[in-house]
Short mmCIF file of C-alpha atoms in Angstrom, two decimals:
data_model
loop_
_atom_site.label_atom_id
_atom_site.label_comp_id
_atom_site.label_asym_id
_atom_site.label_seq_id
_atom_site.Cartn_x
_atom_site.Cartn_y
_atom_site.Cartn_z
CA MET A 1 -0.12 -0.44 0.18
CA ASP A 2 0.74 3.89 -1.17
CA GLU A 3 1.98 5.64 2.24
CA THR A 4 0.20 8.20 1.43
CA THR A 5 -3.19 6.54 1.58
CA LEU A 6 -3.09 6.69 4.68
CA PHE A 7 -3.11 10.06 5.51
CA PRO A 8 -5.72 12.21 3.95
CA PRO A 9 -4.88 15.11 1.75
CA ILE A 10 -5.30 18.34 3.29
CA GLU A 11 -6.74 21.72 1.62
CA PRO A 12 -6.35 24.12 0.96
CA SER A 13 -2.42 23.45 0.39
CA ASN A 14 -1.04 27.04 0.74
CA PHE A 15 -0.85 28.58 4.32
CA ASP A 16 -0.02 31.93 6.37
CA LEU A 17 1.84 29.48 9.21
CA ILE A 18 2.54 26.08 9.74
CA VAL A 19 3.01 24.76 12.91
CA VAL A 20 4.80 21.31 13.83
CA GLY A 21 3.29 20.06 17.34
CA THR A 22 0.76 21.22 20.07
CA GLY A 23 3.18 22.12 23.15
CA LEU A 24 2.11 24.80 24.79
CA PRO A 25 4.08 27.99 22.83
CA GLU A 26 3.05 26.29 19.33
CA SER A 27 -0.70 25.89 20.49
CA ILE A 28 -0.55 29.98 21.64
CA ILE A 29 1.34 30.69 17.90
CA ALA A 30 -1.26 29.07 16.20
CA ALA A 31 -4.30 30.95 18.45
CA ALA A 32 -2.36 34.23 18.41
CA ALA A 33 -2.19 33.84 14.43
CA SER A 34 -5.41 32.72 14.13
CA ALA A 35 -6.84 35.46 15.88
CA ALA A 36 -5.05 38.39 14.23
CA GLY A 37 -6.42 36.89 10.94
CA LYS A 38 -4.08 34.32 9.51
CA THR A 39 -4.38 31.27 7.97
CA VAL A 40 -2.44 28.00 9.98
CA LEU A 41 -2.21 24.54 9.55
CA HIS A 42 -1.28 23.04 12.79
CA LEU A 43 0.04 19.97 12.25
CA ASP A 44 1.01 16.71 15.34
CA PRO A 45 2.58 13.35 14.40
CA ASN A 46 0.96 12.18 18.01
CA PRO A 47 -2.92 10.65 18.37
CA PHE A 48 -3.33 13.96 21.12
CA TYR A 49 -2.73 17.90 22.06
CA GLY A 50 0.22 18.80 23.64
CA THR A 51 3.39 17.30 22.74
CA HIS A 52 5.99 17.58 25.17
CA SER A 53 3.04 20.23 27.20
CA ALA A 54 0.72 17.00 27.42
CA SER A 55 -0.92 15.11 30.05
CA LEU A 56 -0.70 11.41 29.21
CA PRO A 57 -2.11 7.70 31.06
CA LEU A 58 0.39 5.90 33.41
CA ASP A 59 1.17 3.95 30.16
CA ASP A 60 1.43 6.82 27.51
CA PHE A 61 3.39 8.60 29.52
CA ILE A 62 5.47 5.61 29.74
CA SER A 63 6.07 5.15 25.94
CA PHE A 64 6.24 8.25 25.20
CA LEU A 65 9.40 9.21 27.66
CA ARG A 66 11.00 6.13 25.56
CA SER A 67 10.40 6.58 22.62
CA HIS A 68 11.63 10.13 22.73
CA SER A 69 15.12 8.57 24.96
CA GLU A 70 15.67 7.14 21.60
CA SER A 71 17.48 8.61 18.23
CA PRO A 72 15.51 8.27 15.18
CA SER A 73 16.47 7.21 12.11
CA LEU A 74 17.45 9.85 9.55
CA GLN A 75 16.51 9.87 5.94
CA VAL A 76 18.16 11.50 2.61
CA GLN A 77 18.30 14.68 1.78
CA THR A 78 16.18 14.48 -1.62
CA SER A 79 15.71 17.39 -4.31
CA ASP A 80 13.62 17.92 -7.82
CA ASP A 81 13.75 20.79 -10.25
CA ASP A 82 12.26 23.28 -7.64
CA ASP A 83 13.28 22.40 -4.27
CA VAL A 84 15.44 20.35 -2.00
CA SER A 85 13.01 18.43 0.30
CA ILE A 86 15.90 17.50 3.80
CA PRO A 87 14.60 15.32 6.56
CA LEU A 88 13.00 16.78 9.22
CA ALA A 89 14.66 14.55 12.38
CA THR A 90 14.32 15.29 16.04
CA ARG A 91 17.16 15.05 18.98
CA PRO A 92 15.78 12.74 22.04
CA LEU A 93 15.05 15.54 24.30
CA TYR A 94 15.13 12.94 27.41
CA SER A 95 17.80 10.59 29.04
CA ASN A 96 18.30 8.69 31.73
CA LEU A 97 14.90 7.08 31.92
CA GLU A 98 14.48 4.92 35.13
CA ILE A 99 11.66 3.44 36.22
CA ASN A 100 10.85 1.94 39.68
CA LEU A 101 8.06 -0.74 40.32
CA HIS A 102 7.28 -1.15 43.84
CA SER A 103 3.55 -2.11 43.64
CA SER A 104 1.49 -3.55 40.68
CA GLU A 105 -1.30 -1.34 41.51
CA PRO A 106 -0.67 1.83 39.29
CA LEU A 107 0.13 0.02 36.32
CA GLU A 108 -2.96 -1.88 36.87
CA ASN A 109 -4.95 1.68 36.88
CA SER A 110 -3.42 3.77 33.72
CA ASN A 111 -6.05 4.70 32.74
CA LYS A 112 -7.32 7.00 35.91
CA PHE A 113 -3.65 8.59 36.41
CA THR A 114 -2.82 12.03 33.53
CA LEU A 115 0.56 12.59 33.52
CA ASP A 116 2.08 15.90 33.26
CA LEU A 117 5.28 15.36 30.81
CA GLY A 118 6.08 18.79 31.50
CA ALA A 119 6.03 19.07 35.50
CA PRO A 120 5.81 20.36 38.30
CA CYS A 121 4.38 23.60 37.25
CA ALA A 122 2.42 25.66 38.28
CA PHE A 123 -0.04 29.07 38.34
CA LEU A 124 0.51 32.48 40.76
CA CYS A 125 -2.93 34.03 40.24
CA ALA A 126 -1.26 37.47 39.10
CA ASP A 127 1.13 35.71 36.86
CA ALA A 128 0.93 36.42 32.85
CA MET A 129 -0.51 33.55 31.57
CA ILE A 130 -3.72 33.87 33.75
CA ASP A 131 -3.93 37.06 32.43
CA LEU A 132 -3.78 35.55 28.76
CA ILE A 133 -5.83 32.96 29.46
CA LEU A 134 -8.47 35.68 31.03
CA LYS A 135 -7.80 38.21 28.24
CA THR A 136 -7.99 34.87 25.61
CA GLY A 137 -11.31 33.91 26.92
CA ILE A 138 -9.63 30.21 27.21
CA ASN A 139 -11.19 30.24 30.88
CA GLN A 140 -14.08 28.25 29.81
CA TYR A 141 -12.12 25.08 28.57
CA MET A 142 -10.53 25.36 32.12
CA GLU A 143 -11.29 24.77 35.76
CA PHE A 144 -8.71 24.52 38.39
CA LYS A 145 -8.03 24.07 42.14
CA SER A 146 -6.06 25.39 44.28
CA VAL A 147 -2.70 24.23 45.63
CA ASP A 148 -3.45 24.13 49.72
CA SER A 149 -0.64 25.01 50.84
CA SER A 150 3.64 25.40 50.83
CA PHE A 151 6.62 23.67 52.78
CA VAL A 152 10.12 23.79 53.18
CA SER A 153 12.53 21.33 54.82
CA GLY A 154 13.63 22.41 58.00
CA GLY A 155 16.45 19.82 58.06
CA ALA A 156 15.88 16.14 59.83
CA GLY A 157 13.38 15.40 56.78
CA LYS A 158 10.63 17.98 59.00
CA LEU A 159 8.21 19.76 56.86
CA GLU A 160 7.74 23.55 57.60
CA SER A 161 4.65 25.43 56.41
CA VAL A 162 6.17 28.33 54.11
CA PRO A 163 4.71 31.82 55.84
CA ASP A 164 3.82 33.34 52.63
CA SER A 165 1.37 35.79 54.13
CA ARG A 166 0.28 38.42 57.16
CA SER A 167 -2.29 35.09 58.56
CA ALA A 168 0.20 32.76 57.69
CA ILE A 169 2.67 34.51 59.89
CA PHE A 170 1.17 34.37 62.66
CA LYS A 171 -0.17 30.71 62.22
CA THR A 172 3.05 29.17 61.77
CA ARG A 173 4.78 27.35 64.90
CA SER A 174 8.03 27.40 62.93
CA LEU A 175 9.39 30.75 63.57
CA LEU A 176 9.89 31.89 66.42
CA GLY A 177 8.33 35.56 67.85
CA PRO A 178 11.03 37.84 66.82
CA GLU A 179 11.42 35.76 63.76
CA LYS A 180 7.39 36.88 63.03
CA TYR A 181 8.02 40.39 63.80
CA GLN A 182 11.06 40.56 61.56
CA LEU A 183 9.52 39.07 58.60
CA MET A 184 6.28 41.26 58.82
CA ASN A 185 8.67 44.60 59.14
CA PHE A 186 10.01 42.89 55.76
CA PHE A 187 7.12 42.57 54.09
CA LYS A 188 6.11 45.73 55.10
CA HIS A 189 9.21 47.68 53.92
CA VAL A 190 8.55 46.12 50.55
CA GLN A 191 5.90 47.03 49.79
CA GLY A 192 6.82 50.55 50.76
CA ILE A 193 8.92 50.23 48.50
CA LEU A 194 6.73 49.36 45.81
CA GLU A 195 4.06 52.22 46.08
CA ASN A 196 6.95 55.01 47.19
CA GLY A 197 10.10 53.74 45.12
CA SER A 198 13.47 53.67 47.02
CA GLU A 199 17.10 54.97 47.03
CA GLU A 200 18.07 51.94 47.17
CA ASP A 201 20.57 50.09 44.73
CA MET A 202 18.30 47.91 43.08
CA GLU A 203 20.31 46.14 41.32
CA ILE A 204 22.34 44.35 44.27
CA PRO A 205 21.78 40.88 44.44
CA PHE A 206 18.84 40.25 46.48
CA VAL A 207 20.80 37.47 49.28
CA ASP A 208 22.76 40.93 49.82
CA PHE A 209 19.47 43.02 50.75
CA LEU A 210 18.12 40.44 52.69
CA THR A 211 21.75 40.00 54.72
CA LYS A 212 21.05 44.11 54.91
CA ARG A 213 17.76 43.99 56.29
CA GLY A 214 19.10 42.00 59.21
CA LEU A 215 17.14 38.39 58.41
CA SER A 216 18.03 35.82 59.49
CA GLN A 217 19.32 32.65 57.58
CA LYS A 218 16.36 30.62 58.15
CA LEU A 219 13.53 33.96 56.37
CA LYS A 220 16.88 34.33 53.92
CA SER A 221 15.96 30.90 52.90
CA ILE A 222 12.30 31.02 53.04
CA ILE A 223 11.93 34.30 50.81
CA LEU A 224 14.30 32.93 48.30
CA TYR A 225 13.57 29.65 47.62
CA THR A 226 9.81 29.33 48.40
CA ILE A 227 8.37 33.03 47.51
CA ALA A 228 10.63 34.41 44.79
CA TRP A 229 11.59 30.69 43.51
CA ALA A 230 15.23 30.69 43.02
CA ASP A 231 16.76 28.34 41.53
CA TYR A 232 20.67 28.14 42.50
CA ASP A 233 22.30 28.65 45.52
CA GLN A 234 21.87 32.49 46.35
CA GLY A 235 24.65 32.11 49.58
CA LYS A 236 27.39 31.51 46.92
CA LEU A 237 27.47 34.19 44.54
CA GLU A 238 30.90 32.68 42.63
CA PHE A 239 29.19 29.97 41.65
CA CYS A 240 25.94 31.07 41.64
CA LYS A 241 24.69 30.31 37.70
CA ASP A 242 20.96 32.78 37.87
CA VAL A 243 21.81 35.59 40.79
CA ILE A 244 18.76 37.30 41.44
CA THR A 245 18.96 40.91 41.96
CA THR A 246 16.82 43.32 44.21
CA ARG A 247 15.01 44.41 41.47
CA SER A 248 14.10 41.34 40.35
CA GLY A 249 13.71 39.86 43.36
CA ILE A 250 11.03 42.56 44.91
CA ASN A 251 9.40 42.04 41.61
CA ARG A 252 9.09 37.98 42.24
CA LEU A 253 7.46 38.96 46.24
CA ALA A 254 5.06 41.64 44.88
CA LEU A 255 3.64 38.81 42.74
CA TYR A 256 3.07 36.82 45.18
CA HIS A 257 1.52 38.81 47.25
CA SER A 258 -0.59 40.03 44.48
CA SER A 259 -1.70 36.48 44.28
CA ILE A 260 -3.08 35.61 47.29
CA GLY A 261 -6.36 37.05 46.96
CA ARG A 262 -7.33 37.80 43.59
CA PHE A 263 -9.38 35.28 42.81
CA SER A 264 -12.53 34.45 45.61
CA ASN A 265 -12.52 31.07 45.26
CA ALA A 266 -8.71 29.97 45.19
CA ASN A 267 -7.35 30.03 48.74
CA GLY A 268 -3.91 31.22 48.08
CA ALA A 269 -1.83 32.18 45.28
CA ILE A 270 -1.20 29.34 43.75
CA ILE A 271 -3.63 27.07 41.45
CA TYR A 272 -2.93 24.43 38.95
CA PRO A 273 -5.66 22.88 36.41
CA ILE A 274 -8.07 20.49 36.98
CA TYR A 275 -6.90 17.39 35.26
CA GLY A 276 -3.48 18.41 34.08
CA GLN A 277 -1.26 20.88 32.22
CA GLY A 278 -2.10 19.64 28.67
CA GLU A 279 -5.22 20.97 29.71
CA LEU A 280 -3.26 24.86 28.34
CA SER A 281 -2.17 23.39 25.13
CA GLN A 282 -5.01 21.76 24.14
CA ALA A 283 -7.41 25.24 25.39
CA PHE A 284 -5.15 27.11 23.28
CA CYS A 285 -6.03 24.89 19.92
CA ARG A 286 -9.73 25.03 20.88
CA ARG A 287 -10.05 28.87 20.66
CA ALA A 288 -7.56 28.38 17.08
CA ALA A 289 -10.14 26.16 15.63
CA VAL A 290 -13.07 28.39 16.17
CA LYS A 291 -10.76 31.34 14.54
CA GLY A 292 -10.50 28.90 12.01
CA CYS A 293 -7.24 26.98 12.23
CA ILE A 294 -7.12 23.51 11.08
CA TYR A 295 -5.65 20.66 12.84
CA VAL A 296 -4.47 17.37 11.72
CA LEU A 297 -3.26 14.36 14.47
CA ARG A 298 -1.10 11.31 13.13
CA MET A 299 0.24 13.57 10.94
CA PRO A 300 4.39 13.40 10.34
CA VAL A 301 6.06 15.71 8.95
CA ILE A 302 8.96 14.18 6.35
CA SER A 303 11.26 17.42 5.91
CA VAL A 304 11.22 21.04 5.04
CA LEU A 305 11.05 22.36 1.07
CA MET A 306 14.06 25.11 0.48
CA ASP A 307 14.57 26.74 -2.49
CA LYS A 308 18.07 25.34 -4.32
CA ASP A 309 20.14 28.14 -3.21
CA GLY A 310 19.31 26.98 0.31
CA ARG A 311 17.61 30.14 1.98
CA THR A 312 13.69 31.02 1.96
CA TYR A 313 12.03 27.70 3.12
CA GLN A 314 9.12 27.08 0.69
CA GLY A 315 7.17 24.67 3.07
CA VAL A 316 7.04 20.53 4.44
CA ARG A 317 6.53 17.47 2.83
CA LEU A 318 4.13 15.00 4.91
CA ALA A 319 3.47 12.00 4.47
CA SER A 320 -0.06 12.96 2.46
CA GLU A 321 1.54 15.37 0.14
CA VAL A 322 3.37 18.66 -0.57
CA THR A 323 1.99 21.82 1.62
CA ASN A 324 3.52 25.49 1.25
CA SER A 325 4.22 28.20 3.79
CA ASN A 326 5.47 30.90 4.89
CA HIS A 327 6.71 30.13 8.49
CA LYS A 328 7.31 26.83 10.39
CA SER A 329 7.83 26.16 13.91
CA PRO A 330 10.48 23.42 15.00
CA SER A 331 12.53 23.04 18.42
CA ASN A 332 16.30 23.11 19.75
CA ALA A 333 17.64 21.86 22.93
CA GLU A 334 20.02 23.44 25.99
CA GLY A 335 20.82 22.80 29.05
CA LYS A 336 19.15 19.91 31.74
CA VAL A 337 16.40 19.65 34.19
CA ALA A 338 15.62 16.59 36.21
CA ARG A 339 12.39 15.26 36.35
CA GLY A 340 10.68 12.47 38.31
CA ILE A 341 7.17 11.20 39.42
CA CYS A 342 6.16 9.52 42.12
CA ILE A 343 3.09 7.08 43.14
CA ALA A 344 2.14 7.43 46.27
CA LYS A 345 -0.55 5.89 49.06
CA ASN A 346 -0.51 8.85 51.36
CA SER A 347 0.61 12.62 51.26
CA VAL A 348 3.60 13.72 52.55
CA LYS A 349 2.06 15.95 55.15
CA PRO A 350 -1.61 14.44 56.18
CA GLU A 351 -2.94 17.91 56.26
CA ALA A 352 -2.61 18.53 52.16
CA ALA A 353 -3.86 17.55 49.35
CA ASN A 354 -2.32 19.69 46.84
CA CYS A 355 1.01 21.33 47.92
CA LEU A 356 4.17 22.48 47.69
CA VAL A 357 7.92 21.05 48.96
CA PHE A 358 10.61 23.07 49.16
CA PHE A 359 14.25 21.67 49.17
CA PRO A 360 16.15 24.80 49.34
CA PRO A 361 20.29 24.45 48.76
CA ARG A 362 22.30 22.45 50.93
CA SER A 363 19.18 21.15 52.82
CA LEU A 364 19.52 17.61 51.69
CA TYR A 365 23.06 17.64 51.53
CA PRO A 366 25.83 19.99 51.73
CA GLU A 367 26.91 20.15 48.48
CA GLN A 368 23.56 20.95 46.73
CA ILE A 369 24.03 24.07 44.74
CA THR A 370 20.09 23.98 43.43
CA SER A 371 17.06 23.75 44.81
CA VAL A 372 14.51 20.97 44.66
CA ARG A 373 10.98 21.39 43.19
CA VAL A 374 8.36 18.75 44.63
CA LEU A 375 4.33 19.86 43.39
CA GLN A 376 1.97 17.21 45.17
CA LEU A 377 -1.49 16.47 43.70
CA SER A 378 -4.19 14.81 44.24
CA SER A 379 -7.48 12.91 43.25
CA ASN A 380 -9.72 16.38 43.63
CA VAL A 381 -7.79 17.39 40.66
CA GLY A 382 -9.12 14.34 38.70
CA VAL A 383 -5.72 13.39 37.67
CA CYS A 384 -5.19 10.10 40.01
CA PRO A 385 -7.14 7.67 41.35
CA SER A 386 -8.87 7.77 44.80
CA LYS A 387 -6.40 7.68 47.84
CA THR A 388 -3.64 7.61 45.56
CA PHE A 389 -1.14 10.62 45.30
CA VAL A 390 0.84 12.20 42.31
CA THR A 391 4.05 13.74 43.36
CA TYR A 392 6.47 15.91 41.03
CA LEU A 393 9.65 16.68 41.42
CA SER A 394 12.50 18.86 39.62
CA ALA A 395 15.70 20.49 39.65
CA VAL A 396 18.34 22.59 37.99
CA CYS A 397 21.48 19.40 37.12
CA ASP A 398 24.56 20.62 35.05
CA ASP A 399 24.53 16.14 34.46
CA SER A 400 22.76 13.55 34.95
CA VAL A 401 24.92 12.43 38.13
CA GLU A 402 23.55 15.10 40.25
CA GLY A 403 20.39 15.42 38.77
CA LYS A 404 19.66 11.72 40.06
CA LYS A 405 21.35 12.36 42.80
CA LEU A 406 18.82 15.61 43.68
CA LEU A 407 15.69 13.29 43.36
CA ASN A 408 16.88 10.59 45.12
CA ALA A 409 17.65 12.60 48.16
CA ALA A 410 14.55 14.42 47.96
CA ILE A 411 12.17 10.89 47.64
CA ASN A 412 14.15 9.13 50.38
CA ALA A 413 13.15 12.09 52.30
CA LEU A 414 9.75 11.88 51.41
CA PHE A 415 8.76 8.47 51.05
CA HIS A 416 8.77 4.97 52.57
CA ILE A 417 9.80 2.08 49.63
CA ALA A 418 7.21 -0.48 49.26
CA VAL A 419 9.00 -3.80 50.06
CA SER A 420 7.45 -6.62 46.66
CA SER A 421 5.73 -9.21 48.22
CA SER A 422 3.83 -11.84 46.39
CA SER A 423 1.24 -12.15 48.24
CA GLU A 424 -1.38 -8.29 47.70
CA ASN A 425 -2.34 -8.98 51.30
CA ASN A 426 1.36 -8.84 52.85
CA GLU A 427 1.41 -5.81 50.13
CA ILE A 428 -1.89 -3.76 52.08
CA ASP A 429 -0.31 -4.56 56.03
CA ASN A 430 3.28 -3.09 54.61
CA LEU A 431 1.53 0.12 53.25
CA ARG A 432 -0.64 0.34 56.52
CA GLU A 433 2.60 -0.36 58.68
CA HIS A 434 4.59 2.97 57.64
CA ALA A 435 1.11 5.07 56.11
CA GLU A 436 1.78 7.37 59.73
CA GLU A 437 5.87 7.78 58.82
CA LYS A 438 6.33 8.50 55.02
CA PRO A 439 3.94 7.68 52.34
CA CYS A 440 4.66 4.38 50.77
CA LEU A 441 6.11 4.90 47.37
CA LEU A 442 4.36 2.51 44.63
CA TRP A 443 5.99 3.63 41.31
CA SER A 444 8.54 6.66 40.21
CA ALA A 445 10.19 7.59 37.03
CA LEU A 446 13.02 9.63 36.86
CA TYR A 447 14.95 11.44 33.61
CA ILE A 448 16.68 13.98 32.61
CA GLN A 449 14.87 16.55 30.20
CA ASP A 450 17.47 18.81 27.34
CA LEU A 451 16.15 22.29 28.21
CA THR A 452 15.61 24.95 25.40
CA LYS A 453 16.00 28.64 24.69
CA PHE A 454 14.75 30.91 21.86
CA HIS A 455 16.14 30.43 18.34
CA GLY A 456 16.25 30.96 15.06
CA ALA A 457 17.49 29.30 11.83
CA PHE A 458 16.24 30.50 8.57
CA ASN A 459 14.51 33.96 8.28
CA SER A 460 11.45 31.94 7.56
CA ILE A 461 11.58 29.34 10.50
CA LYS A 462 11.87 29.50 13.75
CA PHE A 463 11.87 27.84 16.32
CA THR A 464 10.00 27.31 20.37
CA PRO A 465 11.00 26.89 23.77
CA MET A 466 9.92 22.85 25.24
CA PRO A 467 8.94 22.88 29.14
CA ASP A 468 11.68 24.78 30.94
CA GLU A 469 12.99 24.52 34.62
CA HIS A 470 10.33 27.13 36.29
CA LEU A 471 6.97 26.57 38.82
CA HIS A 472 5.40 29.00 36.14
CA TYR A 473 5.57 30.20 32.33
CA ASP A 474 6.47 33.35 32.48
CA ASP A 475 9.75 33.01 30.20
CA ILE A 476 7.99 30.82 27.60
CA LEU A 477 5.19 32.86 27.21
CA ASP A 478 7.98 35.66 27.22
CA ALA A 479 9.96 33.82 24.34
CA THR A 480 6.49 32.72 22.50
CA GLU A 481 4.97 36.75 22.58
CA LYS A 482 8.99 37.31 21.04
CA LEU A 483 8.46 35.18 18.00
CA PHE A 484 5.14 35.69 17.71
CA LYS A 485 6.09 39.73 16.61
CA GLU A 486 9.11 38.41 14.42
CA LEU A 487 6.90 36.17 12.60
CA PHE A 488 4.48 39.26 12.21
CA PRO A 489 5.14 42.54 13.09
CA ASN A 490 2.37 44.27 12.76
CA GLU A 491 -0.26 42.65 14.47
CA ASP A 492 -1.23 42.19 17.88
CA PHE A 493 -0.10 39.14 20.15
CA PHE A 494 -4.45 38.68 21.10
CA ALA A 495 -5.73 41.99 20.08
CA THR A 496 -8.04 43.55 23.34
CA THR A 497 -11.90 41.84 23.43
CA SER A 498 -14.01 44.31 24.52
CA THR A 499 -15.14 44.64 28.20
CA SER A 500 -18.77 42.85 27.64
CA ASP A 501 -16.82 39.84 26.03
CA GLU A 502 -14.31 39.75 29.12
CA GLN A 503 -16.66 39.58 31.51
CA HIS A 504 -19.14 36.93 29.58
CA LEU A 505 -16.63 34.36 29.78
CA ASP A 506 -14.94 35.20 32.90
CA GLY A 507 -18.23 33.95 34.17
CA ASN A 508 -18.40 30.86 32.51
CA THR A 509 -14.60 29.93 34.78
CA GLU A 510 -14.40 28.59 38.27
CA LEU A 511 -11.68 31.44 38.58
CA ASP A 512 -13.95 34.84 39.49
CA PRO A 513 -11.38 37.91 39.83
#
């Protein structure tokens, strides 16, 4: 059978923009271009939306990681009288995949899990992505739940609540009276800077600013790693690869505190989409489809077509035909982040269903130079069966050895590993025996993901970023908007809708400002 008969022909065959992959940046680009009146063809070789931003059942999640940890076979470059066909191949995004099965229960309930490929990620209620969600009206396609609370490792495996608001400072038992007073005064000082400005040097390291305010090491760690979300050890500036300036640190505190109370039905600063982060890509795709974007899943892109001199991009060669375009969005990778996923029977904190946990630098072992972030989710966000918890971990690393060491240290601090047994009853007894100690680990996966940065290859071929190392989407959104402006410099990135339209769309969301 001819390969082309397996795929339907696409009409029309000429578009202003062809986007390959339905990851979050690609989906935003497609929605923005469609909203600007451009003709858009959005392709994905997968049978699902989201690509590397997808949320998948457990079996599919494992299969996807394995398939993208292998090098694809390369095809031969061909040419005809008009164009040169350059084979399109991507190098593996993931490596060092390690899967540990301690109980058969997760695999037996594979379809009851929905796992994020690029986790952990969450939304601050006042961040730019939430603003875009409300502006575009895709909140009508999504629902959210609050992340109940945040915890920080206080040493010796003890998790302490993060005092991130006035009420939390008063309630916490992890701070002494003088520390509570000191932290409250610091937040008031920051509020004064935001309202009245400051004559202080805003470009000095944020950690130096905190030291000048007389904050203890414990308070500095809380502010830097659980509220400002610093990646690297800010206490060793000579080795720090990403020093947070005072200006950036204060802006991060302002964003965090403005997120508290923005939505009447969100308990704190942070929310998470029901059914997983993959819902975000799908929501932007739905908006693009409403505006005329054509979607084709299960459509492999075989090659890109260039003119004879290799300067002008002509289109893509699909499994079914040749399609012409002015633009396309592939990807490139730089840097590494270690990611882990754990499935357990109990919560890491009995009082919290959905929560964040932070392991600041040097909290797990003396040589730890980056923060480990943990997001635990429960069945009330639709990602796992009842009485089961999914926990995501991530840490920036230089290589797989360092990354695995960081994640394993955090996993050992949080979980008890179940003892395998041929008897189902013995397995249940084992889970109960340790239920009041640490959550019993049923299944885990560790892998290293290559990071991507914004790049361009040719005038008409652009690269989009993959999921990055952050808990938020700010950098991805900034890069995506920049890319859109390069593609269409005379168009608005989602022109503002009328006030009445926004009010109507806001009324359909679970998060009403």
